[in-house]
Amino acid sequence: MTLSTYRKKRKFDRTPEPKGSISDASRRGDSLVYAMQKHMASRLHYDLRLEWRGVLLSWALPRGPSLDPAVRRLAMQTEDHPLEYVGFEGVIPTGEYGAGTVLLWDRGTWQPENLNTDGSLPEREIKFTLLGKKLRGSWVLIHTHSMRENEHRSTWLLIKHRDKYASLMDVTLEKPRSVASRRLLAEIARDGGGDVRRASMGDPAGLARRATRASTTRQRGKTRRSG
Ligand code: MN
């Protein structure tokens, strides 16, 4: 577990992301934190983060999660992130790594369902329970391809197990807002001085335009009253 790749990719005098620290095992007894971030970068994706041994194991999901057990969603493992990242939402400036808008899409805790006898996570299949606001119940991450020499990432599939939380509802479309601020991507971009038009491309069609238009009208109203 190391944050060196995470830190190497970022300039902390420019990005609002946390530099972070690796916490010791003093959190033992507490539950493990979980987050899913919706990230409009060069491409829209969702970032799954699971706390493990002082860092957040991370996977980028190009199409986000699905509640349908028949659907397998690609999950590319990315560099470990600091624990502080579970609360991150905002704008990563143009030119920086991961430039774009980050929305805290889901947050909660998680529990591994299967562990090796030495207490480590399984290499091939991680079965786990999510206790988030939007994602709950049992899931599995299946490791399909390891890193090759010139590849940065290993490939996994995220699949929902059959339980009472399985559903055919498209949760990414039905529940697009931040669990932290109720904002859409476009509203986070606007508040953080980011690219609103580009961020809105990650929001459900129509919703973002209404949201940003409404807030612009409110802003104008405020200006008029105060002026
Ligand atoms: Mn990302």
Tab-separated table of C-alpha atoms and ligand atoms in Angstrom:
chain	number	residue	atom	x	y	z
A	1	MET	CA	0.000	0.000	0.000
A	2	THR	CA	1.573	3.214	-1.107
A	3	LEU	CA	0.504	6.678	-2.210
A	4	SER	CA	3.637	7.362	-4.257
A	5	THR	CA	1.927	6.853	-7.642
A	6	TYR	CA	-1.005	8.983	-6.505
A	7	ARG	CA	1.339	11.776	-5.406
A	8	LYS	CA	3.604	11.540	-8.441
A	9	LYS	CA	0.651	12.195	-10.751
A	10	ARG	CA	-0.503	15.353	-8.962
A	11	LYS	CA	0.744	18.862	-8.140
A	12	PHE	CA	-0.733	19.706	-4.757
A	13	ASP	CA	-0.169	23.437	-5.144
A	14	ARG	CA	-2.593	23.307	-8.089
A	15	THR	CA	-5.170	20.610	-7.458
A	16	PRO	CA	-7.656	20.811	-4.554
A	17	GLU	CA	-7.345	17.035	-4.062
A	18	PRO	CA	-5.939	15.846	-0.689
A	19	LYS	CA	-2.279	14.927	-0.439
A	20	GLY	CA	-3.309	12.471	2.212
A	21	SER	CA	-1.528	10.180	4.570
A	22	ILE	CA	-1.545	6.456	5.116
A	23	SER	CA	-3.289	5.914	8.403
A	24	ASP	CA	-2.027	3.253	10.759
A	25	ALA	CA	-4.168	0.427	12.034
A	26	SER	CA	-5.560	2.603	14.816
A	27	ARG	CA	-8.883	2.637	12.983
A	28	ARG	CA	-9.341	-1.036	13.781
A	29	GLY	CA	-12.841	-1.616	15.019
A	30	ASP	CA	-14.246	1.143	12.846
A	31	SER	CA	-15.995	0.177	9.652
A	32	LEU	CA	-14.215	0.408	6.330
A	33	VAL	CA	-15.238	3.428	4.274
A	34	TYR	CA	-16.548	3.251	0.736
A	35	ALA	CA	-17.163	5.926	-1.911
A	36	MET	CA	-18.173	6.133	-5.543
A	37	GLN	CA	-17.246	9.334	-7.354
A	38	LYS	CA	-18.641	10.414	-10.709
A	39	HIS	CA	-15.788	12.007	-12.611
A	40	MET	CA	-16.149	14.000	-15.818
A	41	ALA	CA	-12.517	13.969	-16.977
A	42	SER	CA	-11.314	13.360	-20.541
A	43	ARG	CA	-14.078	10.759	-20.394
A	44	LEU	CA	-16.960	10.297	-18.010
A	45	HIS	CA	-16.403	7.458	-15.538
A	46	TYR	CA	-17.159	6.441	-11.964
A	47	ASP	CA	-14.409	5.802	-9.405
A	48	LEU	CA	-15.060	3.041	-6.877
A	49	ARG	CA	-13.011	3.418	-3.674
A	50	LEU	CA	-12.755	0.831	-0.921
A	51	GLU	CA	-10.735	1.403	2.222
A	52	TRP	CA	-8.131	-1.276	2.785
A	53	ARG	CA	-5.111	-1.162	5.085
A	54	GLY	CA	-4.855	2.600	5.317
A	55	VAL	CA	-5.572	3.577	1.710
A	56	LEU	CA	-8.455	3.531	-0.761
A	57	LEU	CA	-8.216	0.777	-3.341
A	58	SER	CA	-9.549	2.339	-6.533
A	59	TRP	CA	-11.198	1.230	-9.752
A	60	ALA	CA	-12.422	3.376	-12.674
A	61	LEU	CA	-15.719	2.227	-14.180
A	62	PRO	CA	-16.319	3.666	-17.667
A	63	ARG	CA	-20.058	2.920	-17.444
A	64	GLY	CA	-20.587	3.093	-13.704
A	65	PRO	CA	-22.278	0.447	-11.561
A	66	SER	CA	-25.364	-1.586	-12.502
A	67	LEU	CA	-27.889	-3.035	-10.053
A	68	ASP	CA	-28.764	-5.752	-12.590
A	69	PRO	CA	-26.996	-9.050	-11.728
A	70	ALA	CA	-27.002	-9.940	-15.449
A	71	VAL	CA	-24.780	-6.933	-16.226
A	72	ARG	CA	-20.985	-6.982	-15.850
A	73	ARG	CA	-19.329	-3.610	-15.652
A	74	LEU	CA	-15.685	-3.085	-16.539
A	75	ALA	CA	-13.569	-1.785	-13.632
A	76	MET	CA	-9.973	-0.748	-14.329
A	77	GLN	CA	-7.873	-0.705	-11.180
A	78	THR	CA	-6.126	2.632	-10.648
A	79	GLU	CA	-3.600	3.886	-8.131
A	80	ASP	CA	-4.363	3.715	-4.395
A	81	HIS	CA	-5.852	6.971	-3.109
A	82	PRO	CA	-5.565	8.542	0.369
A	83	LEU	CA	-8.430	7.910	2.794
A	84	GLU	CA	-9.261	11.616	2.766
A	85	TYR	CA	-10.364	11.219	-0.841
A	86	VAL	CA	-13.712	9.690	0.236
A	87	GLY	CA	-14.962	13.201	0.923
A	88	PHE	CA	-13.587	14.854	-2.188
A	89	GLU	CA	-15.878	16.722	-4.549
A	90	GLY	CA	-14.901	19.647	-6.738
A	91	VAL	CA	-13.021	20.833	-9.788
A	92	ILE	CA	-9.554	19.585	-10.793
A	93	PRO	CA	-7.992	22.418	-12.826
A	94	THR	CA	-7.278	22.202	-16.549
A	95	GLY	CA	-3.865	20.752	-17.269
A	96	GLU	CA	-3.728	18.728	-14.044
A	97	TYR	CA	-4.053	14.960	-13.777
A	98	GLY	CA	-7.729	13.968	-13.949
A	99	ALA	CA	-8.731	17.534	-14.912
A	100	GLY	CA	-12.488	17.979	-14.780
A	101	THR	CA	-15.343	17.764	-12.314
A	102	VAL	CA	-15.753	15.256	-9.478
A	103	LEU	CA	-19.147	14.557	-7.873
A	104	LEU	CA	-19.420	12.470	-4.708
A	105	TRP	CA	-22.026	10.082	-6.071
A	106	ASP	CA	-22.250	7.620	-3.177
A	107	ARG	CA	-20.678	7.143	0.218
A	108	GLY	CA	-20.883	4.720	3.112
A	109	THR	CA	-19.090	1.682	4.431
A	110	TRP	CA	-18.247	-1.764	3.080
A	111	GLN	CA	-17.510	-5.225	4.388
A	112	PRO	CA	-15.453	-7.946	2.693
A	113	GLU	CA	-17.354	-11.250	2.479
A	114	ASN	CA	-14.352	-13.431	1.699
A	115	LEU	CA	-10.766	-13.086	2.925
A	116	ASN	CA	-7.659	-15.226	2.652
A	117	THR	CA	-6.693	-17.148	5.787
A	118	ASP	CA	-3.995	-14.535	6.492
A	119	GLY	CA	-6.626	-11.788	6.405
A	120	SER	CA	-5.602	-10.362	3.023
A	121	LEU	CA	-8.021	-9.657	0.190
A	122	PRO	CA	-8.465	-12.405	-2.419
A	123	GLU	CA	-6.537	-11.805	-5.650
A	124	ARG	CA	-9.146	-13.149	-8.069
A	125	GLU	CA	-12.587	-12.529	-6.606
A	126	ILE	CA	-13.444	-9.985	-3.974
A	127	LYS	CA	-16.954	-10.544	-2.636
A	128	PHE	CA	-18.229	-7.672	-0.552
A	129	THR	CA	-21.218	-5.854	0.878
A	130	LEU	CA	-21.807	-2.165	0.241
A	131	LEU	CA	-23.677	-0.029	2.758
A	132	GLY	CA	-24.004	3.212	0.835
A	133	LYS	CA	-26.869	5.611	0.223
A	134	LYS	CA	-27.386	4.405	-3.345
A	135	LEU	CA	-25.539	1.098	-3.593
A	136	ARG	CA	-26.283	-1.634	-1.077
A	137	GLY	CA	-26.150	-5.372	-0.751
A	138	SER	CA	-23.724	-7.931	-2.101
A	139	TRP	CA	-21.300	-7.399	-5.012
A	140	VAL	CA	-18.273	-9.074	-6.539
A	141	LEU	CA	-15.156	-7.773	-8.260
A	142	ILE	CA	-13.626	-10.401	-10.539
A	143	HIS	CA	-10.038	-9.969	-11.674
A	144	THR	CA	-9.803	-10.809	-15.379
A	145	HIS	CA	-6.438	-9.456	-16.574
A	146	SER	CA	-3.313	-8.553	-14.689
A	147	MET	CA	-1.062	-5.668	-15.505
A	148	ARG	CA	1.266	-6.299	-18.373
A	149	GLU	CA	4.627	-4.632	-18.480
A	150	ASN	CA	3.502	-1.624	-20.483
A	151	GLU	CA	0.040	-1.389	-18.964
A	152	HIS	CA	-0.771	0.701	-15.931
A	153	ARG	CA	-3.934	-1.006	-14.924
A	154	SER	CA	-5.391	-4.399	-14.272
A	155	THR	CA	-8.864	-5.265	-15.444
A	156	TRP	CA	-11.765	-6.358	-13.277
A	157	LEU	CA	-15.524	-6.805	-13.640
A	158	LEU	CA	-18.000	-5.436	-11.106
A	159	ILE	CA	-21.180	-7.485	-10.783
A	160	LYS	CA	-24.181	-7.188	-8.474
A	161	HIS	CA	-25.135	-10.370	-6.661
A	162	ARG	CA	-28.771	-11.415	-6.542
A	163	ASP	CA	-30.334	-10.081	-3.355
A	164	LYS	CA	-33.099	-7.693	-2.382
A	165	TYR	CA	-31.053	-4.717	-3.610
A	166	ALA	CA	-30.731	-6.089	-7.156
A	167	SER	CA	-32.854	-4.109	-9.606
A	168	LEU	CA	-33.394	-3.270	-13.253
A	169	MET	CA	-33.507	0.435	-12.380
A	170	ASP	CA	-30.694	2.418	-13.990
A	171	VAL	CA	-29.338	3.884	-10.760
A	172	THR	CA	-26.853	6.220	-12.462
A	173	LEU	CA	-29.668	7.836	-14.470
A	174	GLU	CA	-32.297	7.814	-11.711
A	175	LYS	CA	-29.982	9.135	-8.996
A	176	PRO	CA	-27.505	11.523	-10.636
A	177	ARG	CA	-26.972	13.954	-7.743
A	178	SER	CA	-24.184	14.234	-5.168
A	179	VAL	CA	-24.882	12.528	-1.833
A	180	ALA	CA	-22.846	15.284	-0.169
A	181	SER	CA	-24.293	18.422	-1.758
A	182	ARG	CA	-27.272	17.305	-3.906
A	183	ARG	CA	-25.559	19.066	-6.823
A	184	LEU	CA	-25.227	17.873	-10.411
A	185	LEU	CA	-21.870	17.891	-12.217
A	186	ALA	CA	-22.753	21.173	-13.953
A	187	GLU	CA	-23.503	22.856	-10.620
A	188	ILE	CA	-20.227	21.660	-9.074
A	189	ALA	CA	-18.344	22.949	-12.126
A	190	ARG	CA	-20.111	26.307	-11.896
A	191	ASP	CA	-19.399	26.671	-8.166
A	192	GLY	CA	-15.768	25.632	-8.614
A	193	GLY	CA	-14.983	27.729	-11.664
A	194	GLY	CA	-14.831	24.687	-13.945
A	195	ASP	CA	-16.082	23.989	-17.450
A	196	VAL	CA	-19.866	23.984	-16.923
A	197	ARG	CA	-20.783	23.032	-20.481
A	198	ARG	CA	-18.466	20.048	-20.484
A	199	ALA	CA	-19.501	18.944	-16.977
A	200	SER	CA	-23.178	19.111	-17.978
A	201	MET	CA	-22.479	16.484	-20.651
A	202	GLY	CA	-22.150	14.003	-17.774
A	203	ASP	CA	-25.517	14.938	-16.262
A	204	PRO	CA	-28.803	13.422	-17.469
A	205	ALA	CA	-29.966	15.371	-20.527
A	206	GLY	CA	-32.066	18.415	-19.671
A	207	LEU	CA	-31.522	18.307	-15.902
A	208	ALA	CA	-28.214	20.177	-15.889
A	209	ARG	CA	-29.399	22.934	-18.166
A	210	ARG	CA	-32.409	23.580	-15.964
A	211	ALA	CA	-30.267	23.527	-12.836
A	212	THR	CA	-27.605	25.928	-14.053
A	213	ARG	CA	-30.167	28.247	-15.610
A	214	ALA	CA	-32.171	28.392	-12.359
A	215	SER	CA	-29.092	29.179	-10.300
A	216	THR	CA	-27.942	31.862	-12.755
A	217	THR	CA	-31.338	33.519	-12.351
A	218	ARG	CA	-31.002	33.333	-8.560
A	219	GLN	CA	-27.517	34.832	-8.757
A	220	ARG	CA	-28.787	37.710	-10.909
A	221	GLY	CA	-31.620	38.303	-8.427
A	222	LYS	CA	-29.129	38.511	-5.568
A	223	THR	CA	-26.900	40.929	-7.478
A	224	ARG	CA	-29.817	43.149	-8.277
A	225	ARG	CA	-31.027	43.226	-4.684
A	226	SER	CA	-27.592	43.914	-3.252
A	227	GLY	CA	-26.821	46.522	-5.956
B	1	MN	MN	-11.307	9.356	-11.977
